[in-house]
Short mmCIF file of C-alpha atoms and ligand atoms in Angstrom, two decimals:
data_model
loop_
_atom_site.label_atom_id
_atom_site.label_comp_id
_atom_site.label_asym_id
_atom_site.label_seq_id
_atom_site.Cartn_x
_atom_site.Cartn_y
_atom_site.Cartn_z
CA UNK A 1 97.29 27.09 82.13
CA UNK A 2 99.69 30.00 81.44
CA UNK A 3 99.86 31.64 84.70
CA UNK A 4 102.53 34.15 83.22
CA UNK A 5 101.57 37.87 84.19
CA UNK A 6 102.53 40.90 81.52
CA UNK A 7 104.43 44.05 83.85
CA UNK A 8 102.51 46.55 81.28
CA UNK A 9 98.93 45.12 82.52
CA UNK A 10 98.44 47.64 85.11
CA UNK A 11 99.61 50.53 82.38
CA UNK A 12 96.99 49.03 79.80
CA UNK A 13 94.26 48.73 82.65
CA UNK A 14 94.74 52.54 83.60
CA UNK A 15 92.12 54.70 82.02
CA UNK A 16 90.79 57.34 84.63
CA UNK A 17 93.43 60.10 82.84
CA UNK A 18 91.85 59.36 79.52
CA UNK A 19 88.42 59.08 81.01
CA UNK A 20 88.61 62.56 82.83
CA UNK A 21 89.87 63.73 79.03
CA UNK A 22 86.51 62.63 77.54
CA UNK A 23 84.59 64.78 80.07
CA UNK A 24 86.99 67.60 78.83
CA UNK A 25 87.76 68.30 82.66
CA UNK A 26 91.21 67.03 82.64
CA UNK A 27 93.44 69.53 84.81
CA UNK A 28 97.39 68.81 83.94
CA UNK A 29 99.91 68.74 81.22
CA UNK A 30 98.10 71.86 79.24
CA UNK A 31 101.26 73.37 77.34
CA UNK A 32 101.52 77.42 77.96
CA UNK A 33 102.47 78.94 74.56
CA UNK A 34 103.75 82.34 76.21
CA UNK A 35 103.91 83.86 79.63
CA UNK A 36 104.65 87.32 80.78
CA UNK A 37 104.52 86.17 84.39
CA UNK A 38 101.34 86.63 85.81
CA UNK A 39 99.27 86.70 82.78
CA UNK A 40 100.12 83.24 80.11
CA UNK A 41 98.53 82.78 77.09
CA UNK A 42 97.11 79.16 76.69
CA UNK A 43 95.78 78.14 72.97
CA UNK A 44 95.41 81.68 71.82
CA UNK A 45 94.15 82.72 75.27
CA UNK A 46 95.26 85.07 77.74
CA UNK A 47 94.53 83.82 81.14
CA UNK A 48 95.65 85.12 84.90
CA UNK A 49 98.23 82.49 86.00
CA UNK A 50 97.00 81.65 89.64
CA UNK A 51 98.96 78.28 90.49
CA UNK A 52 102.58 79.45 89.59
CA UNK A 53 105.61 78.90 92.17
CA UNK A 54 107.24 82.19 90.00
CA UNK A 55 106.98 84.22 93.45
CA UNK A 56 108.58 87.05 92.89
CA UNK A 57 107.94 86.72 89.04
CA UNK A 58 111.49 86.70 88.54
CA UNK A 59 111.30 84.01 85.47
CA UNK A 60 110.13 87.29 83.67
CA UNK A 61 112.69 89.45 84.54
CA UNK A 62 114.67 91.22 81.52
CA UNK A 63 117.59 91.18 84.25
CA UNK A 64 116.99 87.57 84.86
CA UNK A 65 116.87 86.41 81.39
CA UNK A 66 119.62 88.38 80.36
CA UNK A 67 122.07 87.27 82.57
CA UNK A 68 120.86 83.34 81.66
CA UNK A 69 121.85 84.27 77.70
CA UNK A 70 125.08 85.40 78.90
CA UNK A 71 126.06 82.53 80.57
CA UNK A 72 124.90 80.70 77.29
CA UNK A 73 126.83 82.73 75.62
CA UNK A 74 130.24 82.19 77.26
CA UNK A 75 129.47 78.28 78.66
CA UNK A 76 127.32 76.87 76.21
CA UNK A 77 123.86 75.19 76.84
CA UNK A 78 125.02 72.37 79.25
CA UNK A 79 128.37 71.47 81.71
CA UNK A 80 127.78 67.52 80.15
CA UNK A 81 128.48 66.13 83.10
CA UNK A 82 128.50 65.53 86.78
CA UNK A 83 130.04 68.37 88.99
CA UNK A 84 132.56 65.71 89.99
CA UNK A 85 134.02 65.60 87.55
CA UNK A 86 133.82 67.87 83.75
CA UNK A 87 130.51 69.62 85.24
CA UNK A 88 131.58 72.46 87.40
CA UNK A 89 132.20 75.91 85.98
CA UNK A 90 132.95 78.69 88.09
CA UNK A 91 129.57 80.23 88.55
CA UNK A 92 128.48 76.82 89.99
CA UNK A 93 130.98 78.21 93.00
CA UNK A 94 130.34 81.58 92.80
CA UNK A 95 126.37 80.68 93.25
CA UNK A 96 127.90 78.08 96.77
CA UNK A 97 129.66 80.86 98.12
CA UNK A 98 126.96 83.57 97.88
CA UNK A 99 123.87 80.73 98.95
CA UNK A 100 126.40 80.02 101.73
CA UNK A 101 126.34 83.66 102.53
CA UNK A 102 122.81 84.43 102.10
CA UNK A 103 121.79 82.06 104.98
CA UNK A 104 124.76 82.06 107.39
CA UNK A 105 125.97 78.89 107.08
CA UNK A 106 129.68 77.94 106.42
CA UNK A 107 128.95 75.84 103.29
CA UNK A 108 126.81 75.34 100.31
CA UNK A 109 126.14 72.51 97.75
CA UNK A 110 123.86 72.80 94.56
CA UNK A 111 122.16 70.15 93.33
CA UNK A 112 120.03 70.29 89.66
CA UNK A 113 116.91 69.76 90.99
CA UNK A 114 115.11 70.02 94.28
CA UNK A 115 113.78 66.53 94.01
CA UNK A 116 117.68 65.57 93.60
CA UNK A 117 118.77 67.56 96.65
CA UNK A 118 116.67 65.57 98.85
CA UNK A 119 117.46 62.17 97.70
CA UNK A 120 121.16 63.44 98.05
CA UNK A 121 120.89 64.79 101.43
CA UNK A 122 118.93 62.29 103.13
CA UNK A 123 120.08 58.55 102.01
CA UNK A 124 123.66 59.98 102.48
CA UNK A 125 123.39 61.19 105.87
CA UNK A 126 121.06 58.41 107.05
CA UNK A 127 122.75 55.14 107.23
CA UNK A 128 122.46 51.53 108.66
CA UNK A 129 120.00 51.12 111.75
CA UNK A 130 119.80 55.39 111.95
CA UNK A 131 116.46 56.92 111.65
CA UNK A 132 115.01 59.72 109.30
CA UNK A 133 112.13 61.05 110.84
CA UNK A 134 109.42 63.25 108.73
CA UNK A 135 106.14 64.93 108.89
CA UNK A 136 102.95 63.11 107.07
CA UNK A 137 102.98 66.25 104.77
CA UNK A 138 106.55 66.52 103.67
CA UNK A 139 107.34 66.77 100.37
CA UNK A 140 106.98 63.42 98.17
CA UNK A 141 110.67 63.95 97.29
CA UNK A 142 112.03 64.12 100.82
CA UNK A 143 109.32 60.82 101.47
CA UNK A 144 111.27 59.25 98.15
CA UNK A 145 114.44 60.03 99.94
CA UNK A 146 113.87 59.05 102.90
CA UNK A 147 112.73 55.39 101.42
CA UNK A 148 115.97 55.42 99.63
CA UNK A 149 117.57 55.46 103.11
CA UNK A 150 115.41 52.52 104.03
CA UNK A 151 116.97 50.71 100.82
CA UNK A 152 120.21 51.48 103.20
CA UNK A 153 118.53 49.48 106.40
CA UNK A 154 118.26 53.04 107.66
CA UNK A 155 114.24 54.05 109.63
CA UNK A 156 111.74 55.62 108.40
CA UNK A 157 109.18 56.96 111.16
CA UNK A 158 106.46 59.62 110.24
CA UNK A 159 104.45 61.82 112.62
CA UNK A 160 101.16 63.52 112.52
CA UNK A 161 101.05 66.49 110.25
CA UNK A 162 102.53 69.48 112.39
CA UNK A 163 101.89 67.95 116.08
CA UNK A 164 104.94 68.53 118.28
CA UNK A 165 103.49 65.99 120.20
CA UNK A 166 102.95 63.42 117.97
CA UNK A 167 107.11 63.74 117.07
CA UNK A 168 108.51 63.59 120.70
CA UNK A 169 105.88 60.22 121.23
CA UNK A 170 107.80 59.19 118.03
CA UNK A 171 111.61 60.43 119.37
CA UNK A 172 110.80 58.87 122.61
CA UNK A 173 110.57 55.37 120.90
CA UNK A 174 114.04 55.62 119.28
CA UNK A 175 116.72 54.66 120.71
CA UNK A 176 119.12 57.49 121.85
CA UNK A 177 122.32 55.88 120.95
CA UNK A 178 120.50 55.94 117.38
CA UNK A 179 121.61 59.05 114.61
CA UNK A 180 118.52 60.93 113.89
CA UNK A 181 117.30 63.36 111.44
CA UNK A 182 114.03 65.63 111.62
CA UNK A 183 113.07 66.61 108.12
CA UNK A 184 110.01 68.82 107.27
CA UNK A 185 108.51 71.07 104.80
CA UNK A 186 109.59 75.08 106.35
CA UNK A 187 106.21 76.06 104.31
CA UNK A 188 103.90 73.03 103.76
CA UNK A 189 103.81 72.47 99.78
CA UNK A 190 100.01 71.86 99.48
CA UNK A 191 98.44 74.15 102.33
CA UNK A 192 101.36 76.80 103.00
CA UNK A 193 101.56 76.63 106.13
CA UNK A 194 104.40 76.83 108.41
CA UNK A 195 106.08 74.40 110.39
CA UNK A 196 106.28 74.33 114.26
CA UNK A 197 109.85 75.52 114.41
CA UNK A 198 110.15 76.67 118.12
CA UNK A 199 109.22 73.28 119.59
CA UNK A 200 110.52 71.14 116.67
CA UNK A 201 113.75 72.92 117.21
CA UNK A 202 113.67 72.22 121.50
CA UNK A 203 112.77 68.35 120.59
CA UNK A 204 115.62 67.85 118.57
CA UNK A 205 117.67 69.40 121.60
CA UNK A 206 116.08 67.28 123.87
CA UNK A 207 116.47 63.82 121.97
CA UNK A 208 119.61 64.62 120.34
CA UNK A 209 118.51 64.58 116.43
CA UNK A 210 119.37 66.84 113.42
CA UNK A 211 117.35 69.15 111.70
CA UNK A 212 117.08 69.23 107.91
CA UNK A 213 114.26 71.77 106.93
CA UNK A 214 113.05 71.99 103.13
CA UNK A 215 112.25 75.63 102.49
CA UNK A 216 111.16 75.33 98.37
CA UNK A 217 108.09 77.47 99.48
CA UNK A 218 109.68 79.63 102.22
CA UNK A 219 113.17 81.60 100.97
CA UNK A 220 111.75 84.60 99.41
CA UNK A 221 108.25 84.97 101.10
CA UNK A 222 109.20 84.68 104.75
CA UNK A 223 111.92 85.18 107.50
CA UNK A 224 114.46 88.79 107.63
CA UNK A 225 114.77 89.56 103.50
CA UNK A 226 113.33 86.09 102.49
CA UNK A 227 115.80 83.80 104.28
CA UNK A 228 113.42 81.45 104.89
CA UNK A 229 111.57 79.62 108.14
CA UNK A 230 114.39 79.66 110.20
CA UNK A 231 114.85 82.85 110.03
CA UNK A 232 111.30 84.04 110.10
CA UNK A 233 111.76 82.43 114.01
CA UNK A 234 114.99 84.02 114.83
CA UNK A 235 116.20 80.28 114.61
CA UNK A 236 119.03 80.08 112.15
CA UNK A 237 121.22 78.94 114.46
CA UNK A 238 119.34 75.60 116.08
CA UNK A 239 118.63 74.27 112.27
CA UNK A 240 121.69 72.00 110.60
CA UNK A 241 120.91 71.62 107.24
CA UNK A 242 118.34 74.11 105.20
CA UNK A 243 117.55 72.96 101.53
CA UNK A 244 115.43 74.43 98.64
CA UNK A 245 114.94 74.60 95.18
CA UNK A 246 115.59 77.03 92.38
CA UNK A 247 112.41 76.25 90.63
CA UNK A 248 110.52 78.89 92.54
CA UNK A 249 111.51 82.30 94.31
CA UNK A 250 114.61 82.22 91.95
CA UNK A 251 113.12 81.88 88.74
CA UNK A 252 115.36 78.77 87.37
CA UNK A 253 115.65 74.83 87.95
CA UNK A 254 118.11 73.41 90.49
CA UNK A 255 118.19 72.81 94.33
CA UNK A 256 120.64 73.62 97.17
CA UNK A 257 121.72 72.45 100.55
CA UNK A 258 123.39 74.90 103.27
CA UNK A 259 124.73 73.90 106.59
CA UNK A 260 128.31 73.32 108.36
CA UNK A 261 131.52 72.68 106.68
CA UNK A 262 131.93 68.90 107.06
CA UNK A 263 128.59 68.02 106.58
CA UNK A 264 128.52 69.55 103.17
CA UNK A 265 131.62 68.29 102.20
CA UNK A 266 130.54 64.82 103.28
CA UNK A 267 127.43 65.03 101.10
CA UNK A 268 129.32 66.81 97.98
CA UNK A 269 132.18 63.57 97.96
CA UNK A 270 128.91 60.85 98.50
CA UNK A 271 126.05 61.73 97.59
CA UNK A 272 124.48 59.39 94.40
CA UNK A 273 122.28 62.05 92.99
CA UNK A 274 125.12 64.76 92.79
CA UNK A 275 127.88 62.09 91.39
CA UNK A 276 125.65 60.38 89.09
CA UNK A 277 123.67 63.47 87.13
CA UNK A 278 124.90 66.19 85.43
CA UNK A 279 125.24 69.65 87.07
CA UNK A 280 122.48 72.53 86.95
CA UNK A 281 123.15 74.38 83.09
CA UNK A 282 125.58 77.52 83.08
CA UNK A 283 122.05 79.49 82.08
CA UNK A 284 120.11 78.18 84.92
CA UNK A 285 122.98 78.77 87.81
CA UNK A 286 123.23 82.28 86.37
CA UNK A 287 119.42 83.21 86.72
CA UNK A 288 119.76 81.99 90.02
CA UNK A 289 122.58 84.62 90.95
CA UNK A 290 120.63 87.49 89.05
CA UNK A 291 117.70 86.84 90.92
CA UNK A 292 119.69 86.16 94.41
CA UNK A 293 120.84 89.46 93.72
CA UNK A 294 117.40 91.16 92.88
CA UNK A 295 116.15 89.50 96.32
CA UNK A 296 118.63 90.95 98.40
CA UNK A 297 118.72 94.56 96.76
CA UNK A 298 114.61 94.41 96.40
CA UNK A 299 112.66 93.56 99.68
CA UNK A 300 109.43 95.72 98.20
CA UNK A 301 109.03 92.60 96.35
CA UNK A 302 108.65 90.32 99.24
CA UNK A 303 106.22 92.55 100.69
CA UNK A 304 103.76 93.26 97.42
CA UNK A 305 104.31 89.42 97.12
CA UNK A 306 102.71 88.98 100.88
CA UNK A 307 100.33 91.80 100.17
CA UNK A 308 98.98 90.33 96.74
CA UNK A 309 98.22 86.80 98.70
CA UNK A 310 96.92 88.48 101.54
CA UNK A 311 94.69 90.02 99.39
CA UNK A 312 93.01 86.98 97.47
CA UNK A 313 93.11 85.16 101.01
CA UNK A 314 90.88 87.57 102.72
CA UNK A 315 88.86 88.01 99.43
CA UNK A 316 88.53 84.31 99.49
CA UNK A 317 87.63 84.00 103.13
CA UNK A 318 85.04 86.45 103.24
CA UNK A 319 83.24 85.10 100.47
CA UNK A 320 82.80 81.95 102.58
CA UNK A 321 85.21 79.31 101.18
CA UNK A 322 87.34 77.19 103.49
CA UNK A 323 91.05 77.43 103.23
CA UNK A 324 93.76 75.35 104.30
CA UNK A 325 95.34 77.32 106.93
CA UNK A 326 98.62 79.52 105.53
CA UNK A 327 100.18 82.97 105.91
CA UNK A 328 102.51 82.58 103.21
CA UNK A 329 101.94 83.00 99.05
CA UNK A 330 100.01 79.86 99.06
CA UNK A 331 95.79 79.85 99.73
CA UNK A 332 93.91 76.53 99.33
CA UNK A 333 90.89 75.88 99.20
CA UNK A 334 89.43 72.96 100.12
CA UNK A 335 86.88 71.51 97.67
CA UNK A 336 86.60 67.94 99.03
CA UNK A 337 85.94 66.12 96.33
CA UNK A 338 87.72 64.90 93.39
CA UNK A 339 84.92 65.32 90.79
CA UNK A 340 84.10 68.59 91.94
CA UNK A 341 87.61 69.60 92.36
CA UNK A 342 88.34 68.96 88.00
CA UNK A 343 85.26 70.59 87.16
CA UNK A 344 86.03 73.53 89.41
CA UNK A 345 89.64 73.60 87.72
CA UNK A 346 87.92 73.84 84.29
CA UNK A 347 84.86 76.24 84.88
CA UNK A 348 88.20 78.65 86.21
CA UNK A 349 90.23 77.62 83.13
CA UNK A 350 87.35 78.65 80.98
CA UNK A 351 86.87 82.31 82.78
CA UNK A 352 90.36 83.04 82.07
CA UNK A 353 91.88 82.03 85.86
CA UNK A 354 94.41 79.13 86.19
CA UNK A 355 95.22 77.24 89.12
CA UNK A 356 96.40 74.18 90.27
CA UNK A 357 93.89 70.89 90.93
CA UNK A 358 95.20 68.36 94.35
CA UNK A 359 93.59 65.11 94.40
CA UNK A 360 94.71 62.07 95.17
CA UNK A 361 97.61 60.92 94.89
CA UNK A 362 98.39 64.73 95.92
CA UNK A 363 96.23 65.11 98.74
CA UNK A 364 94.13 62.40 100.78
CA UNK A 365 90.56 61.70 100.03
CA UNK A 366 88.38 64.42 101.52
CA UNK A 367 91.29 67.13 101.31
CA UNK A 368 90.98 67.70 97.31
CA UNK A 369 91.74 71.10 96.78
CA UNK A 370 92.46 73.97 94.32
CA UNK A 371 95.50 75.53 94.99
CA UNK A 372 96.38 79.31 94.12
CA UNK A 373 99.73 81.11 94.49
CA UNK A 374 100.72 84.30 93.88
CA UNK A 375 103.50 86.54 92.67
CA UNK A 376 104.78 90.29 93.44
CA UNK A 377 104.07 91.13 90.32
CA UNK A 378 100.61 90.24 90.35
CA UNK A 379 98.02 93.85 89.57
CA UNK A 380 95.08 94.50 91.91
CA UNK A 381 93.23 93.45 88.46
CA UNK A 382 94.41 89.94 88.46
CA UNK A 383 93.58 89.24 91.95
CA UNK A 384 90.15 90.81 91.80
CA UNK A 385 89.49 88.71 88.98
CA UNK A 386 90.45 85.62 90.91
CA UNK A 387 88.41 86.03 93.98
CA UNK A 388 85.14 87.33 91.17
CA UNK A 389 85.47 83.80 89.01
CA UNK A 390 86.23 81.74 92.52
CA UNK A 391 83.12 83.27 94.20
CA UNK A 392 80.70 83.13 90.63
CA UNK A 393 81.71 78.88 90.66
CA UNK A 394 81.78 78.15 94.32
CA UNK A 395 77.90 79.39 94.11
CA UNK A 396 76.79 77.66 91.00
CA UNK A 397 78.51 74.54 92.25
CA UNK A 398 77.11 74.81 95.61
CA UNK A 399 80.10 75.01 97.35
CA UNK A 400 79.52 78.56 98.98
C1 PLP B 501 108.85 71.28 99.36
C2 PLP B 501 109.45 70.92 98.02
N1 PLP B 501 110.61 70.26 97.98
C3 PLP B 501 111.19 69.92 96.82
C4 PLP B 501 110.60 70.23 95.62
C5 PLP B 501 111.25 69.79 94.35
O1 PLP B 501 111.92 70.86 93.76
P1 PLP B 501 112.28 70.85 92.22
O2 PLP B 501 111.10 71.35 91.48
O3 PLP B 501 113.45 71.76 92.13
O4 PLP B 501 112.65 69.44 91.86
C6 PLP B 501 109.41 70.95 95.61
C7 PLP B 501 108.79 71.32 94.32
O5 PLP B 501 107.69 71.01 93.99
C8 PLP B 501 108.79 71.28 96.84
O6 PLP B 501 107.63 71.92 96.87
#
């Protein structure tokens, strides 16, 4: 009998996507033709984009976009190569030094990706018989990471979603002659909320581990001119290593790590994912300093940014649905079911309102949800059309 087994089986056995397609509910991978921001035209249609990371709708910025053709203009499209070696040009350090200055920390280091910062942060610093330790609902990049250390005989121990108490039972079970990094989502990716700082912050004190905090969803919607969780707490200071991503607030692609001298320069002369991949694009690194500079001279933004969400949340909320809990630019709400969850997604697609569908392997069973996020430049029009189309659906599907 010819017991040999074909890798591809499990590709040619996997038929849910194209299943879901036949019931023309299927949620992801619809290609925008044209976006102005907050309104993006999909297949001749103009609909309200309500699932966007663009927070301070930057990516539409003339000033933004401008200084990205520039850059193209005087670097070319791409560095070709790793910033180790042919890949750095001098805005790549021009974008460290003003990061570095942004958040009060002696050093920066970009990466091109967020995904890419995390596997560079966290294998590197976490080595032989040391221990990363992360929330449940981190990031699925700083969980790949993090089993990239593992790869490294490093530990991997996870605790409860946001339960202070749940880490110190896990700190007390690590040995305390035993390196240790905290790592956790500043705003939670999926439910927006934020992270325990104060008493995260006093158990790493008390059991002698580092922080690394990942603020993607955080710099440029919370903390003193959008600097983020730590400094939404007043806690710059107690946190080691802060690290985001480009993709959002700033309007481009890339990712970033900030914290003391000799850290960063041990991450920037070992780290895999920053030796091994070419560096973020001249045009990218320079939307990234034109919106950095829009951030800092702007604040308004921040605030119509907090008032816009605030605005759907409460519209949301009073209509009866249940959200995930948040005070940031991200509202959930919880659906609870997978089936329901697509068909929700495409009754709002239809009415012109697009939005983002979590089920599994996003979210665990039970927790499916549609997620909405908003931008500054957002009009009371947009919004009220979101909360109208949320409320008409969550009656006819029974779900208010
Ligand atoms: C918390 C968090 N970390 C990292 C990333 C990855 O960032 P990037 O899109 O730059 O790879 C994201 C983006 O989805 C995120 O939400």
């Amino acid at each position: 009998m010819n017991r040999r087994k074909d890798l591809f089986k499990k590709c040619y056995d996997f038929t849910l996507a194209d299943e879901v397609k036949a019931l023309g509910i299927y949620p992801f991978f619809h290609p925008i033709e044209e976006t102005e921001g907050p309104v993006v035209s999909f297949a001749g249609r103009k609909l309200i984009m309500a699932g966007s990371n663009n927070y301070l709708g930057l990516t539409a910025d003339e000033r933004v976009k401008e200084a990205s053709i520039n850059a193209i203009r005087n670097y070319g499209t791409s560095c070709s190569g790793s910033r180790y070696m042919t890949g750095t040009v001098n805005l790549h350090i021009e974008l460290e030094e003003k990061l570095a200055d942004f958040f009060e920390k002696e050093r920066c280091l970009l990466f091109s990706t967020g995904y890419q910062t995390g596997q560079g942060v966290i294998p590197t610093l976490v080595q032989r018989g040391e221990y990363v330790i992360c929330d449940k609902d981190n990031h699925a990049s700083l969980v790949a990471a993090s089993i990239m250390a593992v790869g490294q005989s490093a530990k991997f121990v996870r605790y409860s979603h946001n339960s202070m108490e749940d880490l110190e039972r896990a700190l007390k079970t690590i040995p305390d002659d035993a390196g240790k990094l905290i790592v956790a989502d500043g705003v939670f990716s999926v439910s927006g909320e934020i992270v325990e700082l104060p008493r995260l912050a006093e158990l790493a004190k008390k059991y002698g581990a580092r922080i690394l905090l990942d603020d993607a969803h955080a710099v440029g919607v919370i903390g003193r001119g959008g600097r983020g969780t730590p400094s939404e707490f007043n806690l710059a200071d107690e946190v080691d290593l802060m690290m985001g991503t480009f993709s959002k607030t700033f309007g481009s692609l890339g990712g970033y790590v900030v914290g003391e001298r000799d850290v960063i320069n041990f991450i920037k002369h070992n780290a895999s994912s920053l030796i091994f991949s070419a560096s973020p694009t001249p045009g990218s690194v320079a939307a990234v300093l034109a919106s950095l500079d829009i951030l800092k001279n702007e604040p308004e933004l921040i605030e119509r940014l907090i008032v816009n969400t605030d605005y759907v949340r409460q519209g949301l909320d009073a209509v009866g649905f249940k959200l995930m809990p948040s005070r940031t630019a991200i509202v959930s709400v919880i659906i609870g079911d997978q089936m329901k969850t697509m068909v929700f997604w495409k009754k709002l697609f239809d009415a012109g309102v697009y939005v983002n569908a979590f089920i599994r392997p996003g979210v665990m069973p039970g927790h499916e949800a549609l997620r909405t996020s908003f931008m500054a430049t957002h009009e009371k029009e947009h919004l009220d059309k979101v909360i109208t189309e949320f409320s008409a659906i969550g009656k006819e599907l029974e779900i208010i």
